[in-house]
Short mmCIF file of C-alpha atoms in Angstrom, two decimals:
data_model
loop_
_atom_site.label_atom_id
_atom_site.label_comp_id
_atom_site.label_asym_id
_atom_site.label_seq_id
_atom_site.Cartn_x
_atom_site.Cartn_y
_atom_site.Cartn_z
CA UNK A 282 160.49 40.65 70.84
CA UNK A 283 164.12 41.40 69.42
CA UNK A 284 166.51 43.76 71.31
CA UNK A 285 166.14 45.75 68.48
CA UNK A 286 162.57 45.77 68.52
CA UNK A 287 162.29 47.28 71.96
CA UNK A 288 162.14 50.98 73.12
CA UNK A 289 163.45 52.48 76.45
CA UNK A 290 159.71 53.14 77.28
CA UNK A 291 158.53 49.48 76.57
CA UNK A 292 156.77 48.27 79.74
CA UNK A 293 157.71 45.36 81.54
CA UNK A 294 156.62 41.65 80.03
CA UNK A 295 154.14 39.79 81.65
CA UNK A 296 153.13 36.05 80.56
CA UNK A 297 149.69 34.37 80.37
CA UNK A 298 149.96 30.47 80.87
CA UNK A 299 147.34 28.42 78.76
CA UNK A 300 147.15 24.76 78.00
CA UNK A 301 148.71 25.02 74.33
CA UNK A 302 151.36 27.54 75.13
CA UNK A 303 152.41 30.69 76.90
CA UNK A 304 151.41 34.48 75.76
CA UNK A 305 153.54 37.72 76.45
CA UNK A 306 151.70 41.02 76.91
CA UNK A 307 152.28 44.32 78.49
CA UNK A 308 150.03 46.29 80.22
CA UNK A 309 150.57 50.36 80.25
CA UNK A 310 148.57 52.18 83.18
CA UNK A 311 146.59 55.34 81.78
CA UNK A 312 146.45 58.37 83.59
CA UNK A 313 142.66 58.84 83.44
CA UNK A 314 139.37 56.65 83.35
CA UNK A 315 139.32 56.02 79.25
CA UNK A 316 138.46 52.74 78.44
CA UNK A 317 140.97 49.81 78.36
CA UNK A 318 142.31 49.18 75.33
CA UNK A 319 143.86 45.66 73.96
CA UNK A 320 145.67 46.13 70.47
CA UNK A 321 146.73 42.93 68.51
CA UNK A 322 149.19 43.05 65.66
CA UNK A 323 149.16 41.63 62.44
CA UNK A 324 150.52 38.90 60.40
CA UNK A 325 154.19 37.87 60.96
CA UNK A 326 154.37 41.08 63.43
CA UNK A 327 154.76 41.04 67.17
CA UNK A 328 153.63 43.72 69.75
CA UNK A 329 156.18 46.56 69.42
CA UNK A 330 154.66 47.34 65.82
CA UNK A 331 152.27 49.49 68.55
CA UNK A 332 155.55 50.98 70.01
CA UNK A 333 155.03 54.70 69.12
CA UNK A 334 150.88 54.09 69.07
CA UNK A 335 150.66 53.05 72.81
CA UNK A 336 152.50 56.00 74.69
CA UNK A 337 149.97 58.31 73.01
CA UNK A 338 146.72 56.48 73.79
CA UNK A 339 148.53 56.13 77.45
CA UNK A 340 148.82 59.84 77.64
CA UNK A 341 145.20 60.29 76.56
CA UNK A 342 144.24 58.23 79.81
CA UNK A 343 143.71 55.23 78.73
CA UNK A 344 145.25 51.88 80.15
CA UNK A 345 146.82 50.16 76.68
CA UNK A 346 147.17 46.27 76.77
CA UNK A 347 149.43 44.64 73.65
CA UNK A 348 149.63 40.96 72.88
CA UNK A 349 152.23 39.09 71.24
CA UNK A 350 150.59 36.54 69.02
CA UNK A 351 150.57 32.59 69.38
CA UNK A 352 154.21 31.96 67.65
CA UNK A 353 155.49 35.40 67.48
CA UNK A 354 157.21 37.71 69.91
CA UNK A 355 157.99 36.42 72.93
CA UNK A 356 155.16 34.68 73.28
CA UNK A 357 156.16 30.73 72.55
CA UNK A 358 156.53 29.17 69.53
CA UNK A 359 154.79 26.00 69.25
CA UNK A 360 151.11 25.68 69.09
CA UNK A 361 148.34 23.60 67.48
CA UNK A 362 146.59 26.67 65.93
CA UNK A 363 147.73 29.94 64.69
CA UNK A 364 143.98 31.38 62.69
CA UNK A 365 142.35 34.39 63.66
CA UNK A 366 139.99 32.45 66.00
CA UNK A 367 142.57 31.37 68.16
CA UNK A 368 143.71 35.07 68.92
CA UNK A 369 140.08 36.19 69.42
CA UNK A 370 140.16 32.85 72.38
CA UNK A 371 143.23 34.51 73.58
CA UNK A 372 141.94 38.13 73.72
CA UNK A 373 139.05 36.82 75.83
CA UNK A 374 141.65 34.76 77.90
CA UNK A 375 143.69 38.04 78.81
CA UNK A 376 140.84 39.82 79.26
CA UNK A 377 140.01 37.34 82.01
CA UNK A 378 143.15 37.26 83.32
CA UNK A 379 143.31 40.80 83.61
CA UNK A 380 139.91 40.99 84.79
CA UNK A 381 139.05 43.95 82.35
CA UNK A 382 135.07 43.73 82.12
CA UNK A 383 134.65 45.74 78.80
CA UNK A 384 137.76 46.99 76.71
CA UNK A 385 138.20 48.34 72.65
CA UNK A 386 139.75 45.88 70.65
CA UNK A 387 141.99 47.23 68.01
CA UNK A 388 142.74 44.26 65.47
CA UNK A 389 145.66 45.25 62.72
CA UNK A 390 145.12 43.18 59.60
CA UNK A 391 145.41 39.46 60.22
CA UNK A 392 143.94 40.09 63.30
CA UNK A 393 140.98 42.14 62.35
CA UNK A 394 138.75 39.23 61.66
CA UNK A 395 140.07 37.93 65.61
CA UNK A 396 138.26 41.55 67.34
CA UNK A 397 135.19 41.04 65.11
CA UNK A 398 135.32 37.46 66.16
CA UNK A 399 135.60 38.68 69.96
CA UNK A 400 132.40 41.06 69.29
CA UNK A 401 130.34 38.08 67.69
CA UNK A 402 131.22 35.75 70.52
CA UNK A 403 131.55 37.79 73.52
CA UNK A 404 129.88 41.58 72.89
CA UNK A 405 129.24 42.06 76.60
CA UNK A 406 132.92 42.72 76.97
CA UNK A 407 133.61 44.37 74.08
CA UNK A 408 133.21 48.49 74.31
CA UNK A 409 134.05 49.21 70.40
CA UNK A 410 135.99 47.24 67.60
CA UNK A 411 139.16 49.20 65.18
CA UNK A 412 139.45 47.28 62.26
CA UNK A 413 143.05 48.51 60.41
CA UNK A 414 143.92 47.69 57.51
CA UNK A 415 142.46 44.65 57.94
CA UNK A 416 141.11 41.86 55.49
CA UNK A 417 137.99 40.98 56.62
CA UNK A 418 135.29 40.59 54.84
CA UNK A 419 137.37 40.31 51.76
CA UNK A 420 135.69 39.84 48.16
CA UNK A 421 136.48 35.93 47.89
CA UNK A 422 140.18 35.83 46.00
CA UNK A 423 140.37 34.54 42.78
CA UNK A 424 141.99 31.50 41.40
CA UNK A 425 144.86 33.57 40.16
CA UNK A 426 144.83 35.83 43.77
CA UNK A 427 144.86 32.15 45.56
CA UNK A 428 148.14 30.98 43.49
CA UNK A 429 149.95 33.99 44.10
CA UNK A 430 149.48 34.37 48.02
CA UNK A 431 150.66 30.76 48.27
CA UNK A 432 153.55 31.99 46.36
CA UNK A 433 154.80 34.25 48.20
CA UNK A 434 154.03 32.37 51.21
CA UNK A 435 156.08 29.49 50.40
CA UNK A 436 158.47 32.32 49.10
CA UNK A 437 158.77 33.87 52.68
CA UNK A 438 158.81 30.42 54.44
CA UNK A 439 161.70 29.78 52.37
CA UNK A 440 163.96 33.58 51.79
CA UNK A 441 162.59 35.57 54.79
CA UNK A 442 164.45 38.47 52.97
CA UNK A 443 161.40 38.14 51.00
CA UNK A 444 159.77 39.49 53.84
CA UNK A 445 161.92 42.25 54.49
CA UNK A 446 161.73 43.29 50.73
CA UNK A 447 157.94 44.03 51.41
CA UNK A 448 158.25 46.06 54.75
CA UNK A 449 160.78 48.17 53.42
CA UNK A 450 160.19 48.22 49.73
CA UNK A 451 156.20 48.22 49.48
CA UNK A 452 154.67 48.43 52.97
CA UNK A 453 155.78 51.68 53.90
CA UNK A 454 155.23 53.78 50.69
CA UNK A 455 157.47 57.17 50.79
CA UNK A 456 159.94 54.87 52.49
CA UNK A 457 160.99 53.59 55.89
CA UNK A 458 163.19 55.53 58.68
CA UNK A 459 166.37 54.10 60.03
CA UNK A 460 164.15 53.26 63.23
CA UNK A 461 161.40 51.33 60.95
CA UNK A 462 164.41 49.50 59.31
CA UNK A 463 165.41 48.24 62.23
CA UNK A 464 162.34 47.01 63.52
CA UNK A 465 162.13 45.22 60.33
CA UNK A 466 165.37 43.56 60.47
CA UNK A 467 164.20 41.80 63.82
CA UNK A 468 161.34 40.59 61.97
CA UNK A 469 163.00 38.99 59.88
CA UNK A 470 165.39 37.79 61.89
CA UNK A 471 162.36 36.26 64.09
CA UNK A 472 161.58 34.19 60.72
CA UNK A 473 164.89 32.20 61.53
CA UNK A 474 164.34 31.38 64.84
CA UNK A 475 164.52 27.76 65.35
CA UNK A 476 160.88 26.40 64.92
CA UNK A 477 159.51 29.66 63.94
CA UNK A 478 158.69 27.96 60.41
CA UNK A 479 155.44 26.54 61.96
CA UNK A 480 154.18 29.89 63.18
CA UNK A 481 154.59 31.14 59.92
CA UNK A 482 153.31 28.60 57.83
CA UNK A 483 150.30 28.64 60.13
CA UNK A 484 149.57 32.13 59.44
CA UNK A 485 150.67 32.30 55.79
CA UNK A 486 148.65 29.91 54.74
CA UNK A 487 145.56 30.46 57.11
CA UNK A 488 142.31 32.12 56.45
CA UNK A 489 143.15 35.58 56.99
CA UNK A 490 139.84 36.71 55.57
CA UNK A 491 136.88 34.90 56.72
CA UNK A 492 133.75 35.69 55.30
CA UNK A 493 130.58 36.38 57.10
CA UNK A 494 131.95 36.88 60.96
CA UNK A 495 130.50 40.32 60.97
CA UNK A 496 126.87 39.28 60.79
CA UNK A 497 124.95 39.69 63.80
CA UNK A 498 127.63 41.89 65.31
CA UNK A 499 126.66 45.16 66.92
CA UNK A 500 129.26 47.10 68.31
CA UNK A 501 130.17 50.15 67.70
CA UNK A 502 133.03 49.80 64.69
CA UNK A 503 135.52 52.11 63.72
CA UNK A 504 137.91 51.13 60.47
CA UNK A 505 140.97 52.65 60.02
CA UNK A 506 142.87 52.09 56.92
CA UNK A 507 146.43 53.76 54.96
CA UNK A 508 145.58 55.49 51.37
CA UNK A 509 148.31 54.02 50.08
CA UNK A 510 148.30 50.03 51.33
CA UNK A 511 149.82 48.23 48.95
CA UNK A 512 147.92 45.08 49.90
CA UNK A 513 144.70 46.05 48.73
CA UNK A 514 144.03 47.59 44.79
CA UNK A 515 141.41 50.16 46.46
CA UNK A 516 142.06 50.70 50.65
CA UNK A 517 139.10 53.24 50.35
CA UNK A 518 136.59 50.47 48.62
CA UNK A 519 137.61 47.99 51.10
CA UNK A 520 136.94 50.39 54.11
CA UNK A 521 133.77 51.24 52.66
CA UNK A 522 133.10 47.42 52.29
CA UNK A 523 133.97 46.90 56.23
CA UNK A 524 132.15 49.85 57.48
CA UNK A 525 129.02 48.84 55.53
CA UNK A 526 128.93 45.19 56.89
CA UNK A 527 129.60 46.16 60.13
CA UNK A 528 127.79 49.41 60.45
CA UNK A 529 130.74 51.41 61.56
CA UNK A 530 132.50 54.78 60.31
CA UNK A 531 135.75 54.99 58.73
CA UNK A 532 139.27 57.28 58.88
CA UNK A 533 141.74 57.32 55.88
CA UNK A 534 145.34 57.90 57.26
CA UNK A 535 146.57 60.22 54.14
CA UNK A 536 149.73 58.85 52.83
CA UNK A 537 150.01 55.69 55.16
CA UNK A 538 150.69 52.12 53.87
CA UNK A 539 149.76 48.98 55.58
CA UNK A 540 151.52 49.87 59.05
CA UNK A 541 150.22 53.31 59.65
CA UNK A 542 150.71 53.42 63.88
CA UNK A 543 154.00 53.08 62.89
CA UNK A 544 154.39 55.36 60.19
CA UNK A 545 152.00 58.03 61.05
CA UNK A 546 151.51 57.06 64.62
CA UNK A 547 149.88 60.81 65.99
CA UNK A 548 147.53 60.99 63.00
CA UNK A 549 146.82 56.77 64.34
CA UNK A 550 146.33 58.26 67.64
CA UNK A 551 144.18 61.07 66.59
CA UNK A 552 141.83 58.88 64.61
CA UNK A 553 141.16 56.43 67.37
CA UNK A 554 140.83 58.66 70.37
CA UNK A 555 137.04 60.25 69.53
CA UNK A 556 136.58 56.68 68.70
CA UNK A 557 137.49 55.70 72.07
CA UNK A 558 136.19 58.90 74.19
CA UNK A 559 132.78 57.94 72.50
CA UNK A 560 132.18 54.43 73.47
CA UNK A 561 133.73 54.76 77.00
#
């Protein structure tokens, strides 16, 4: 995580040793008995895209765990697998580590298909999934949807201003603050950062949308998703998709694009926190 991606209220970083690499987390302390919650971020992100999210579940009592991804962050680099499996083995890892019995996983896009992966493999220690604005489940892409993700995949591995030209120019629709700017600009700074290239080819080019995790889970599910993504030609159909294959419920942020705890963080907060008062 970039200076410029921290806040004065960032807890401290803590580090989880495994064989293939090391993961950063923090760990925020809730003021009441709501269940733990473990919030992973999405493709190409790292943990402060929960930066304004996590003070306000904290408030709310709950204890609010976020992960830097394998490759992203300051969690290291090099690795032998970046998919959404991997960060599912890791969320069970931390879990462990911090020997949290039961916690809600909250899986932002890429890393949606990782919490329903978490529920299919391990549902005694999962209290309640949040899918946002994430892709699984996704209607199998086309031939022509194929050509153009590897497009602008091997466009971002090789212009990460490419990258920046979404977050600021499509991801956010209305526009971006000064303070979402800047976050941005340490993203893609991060995409320069000697060996980084692997980590993003890994994820770029991964299966960000497997089919057919959800069956057999049974959890309760709660999906999340902006009005206005721009990565999806109906958020609402998708959402409605999700909640049907995993038996869940659904909350449209109004307005929101594909980041909305950082856009619209209270109205974030305000959809998960019956969520989470329920299932504790």
């Amino acid at each position: 995580m970039n200076a410029t991606n921290a806040t004065s209220t960032a807890p401290q970083t803590q580090y989880l040793r495994l064989p293939g690499g090391t993961l950063a987390f923090d760990d925020t302390p809730g003021t009441g008995g709501g269940a733990p919650v473990l919030l992973l971020p999405g493709m190409l992100q790292d943990r402060a895209l929960f930066r304004h999210l996590r003070p306000l579940l904290a408030a709310a009592g709950h204890r609010v765990i976020t992960m830097d991804l394998r490759g992203w962050g300051e969690s290291s680099i090099d690795w032998d697998d970046y998919s959404p499996a991997s960060a599912a083995a890791d969320a069970i890892a931390l879990l462990d580590h911090l020997k949290i019995d039961k916690a809600v996983l909250v899986g932002h896009s890429y890393c949606g298909a990782s919490v329903v992966r978490v529920a299919a493999d391990a549902p005694d220690r999962v209290a309640g999934i949040v899918l946002m604005n994430a892709f699984i489940e996704k209607v199998p892409a086309t031939a022509f949807e194929k050509a153009m993700v590897k497009t602008l995949g091997s466009a971002v591995l090789a212009f990460p201003k490419v990258w920046g030209y979404y977050l600021n120019k499509m991801a956010y629709p209305g526009g971006v603050t000064e303070e979402i700017a800047a976050y941005n600009a340490g993203l893609v700074a991060d995409l320069r950062t000697p060996g980084r290239r692997k980590a993003t080819r890994g994820q770029v080019f991964g299966d960000s949308a497997p089919i057919g995790w959800s069956t057999g889970v049974n959890v309760p599910t709660l999906v999340v998703m902006g009005s206005k993504d721009p990565d999806f030609p109906s958020p609402e159909l998708v959402a409605d998709r999700q909640v049907a294959a995993l038996n869940g419920r659904k909350v449209m942020i109004d307005g929101a694009g594909h980041y909305p705890q950082a856009q619209f963080p209270q109205a974030t907060a305000d959809a998960l926190l019956p969520f989470l008062k329920e299932v504790a």
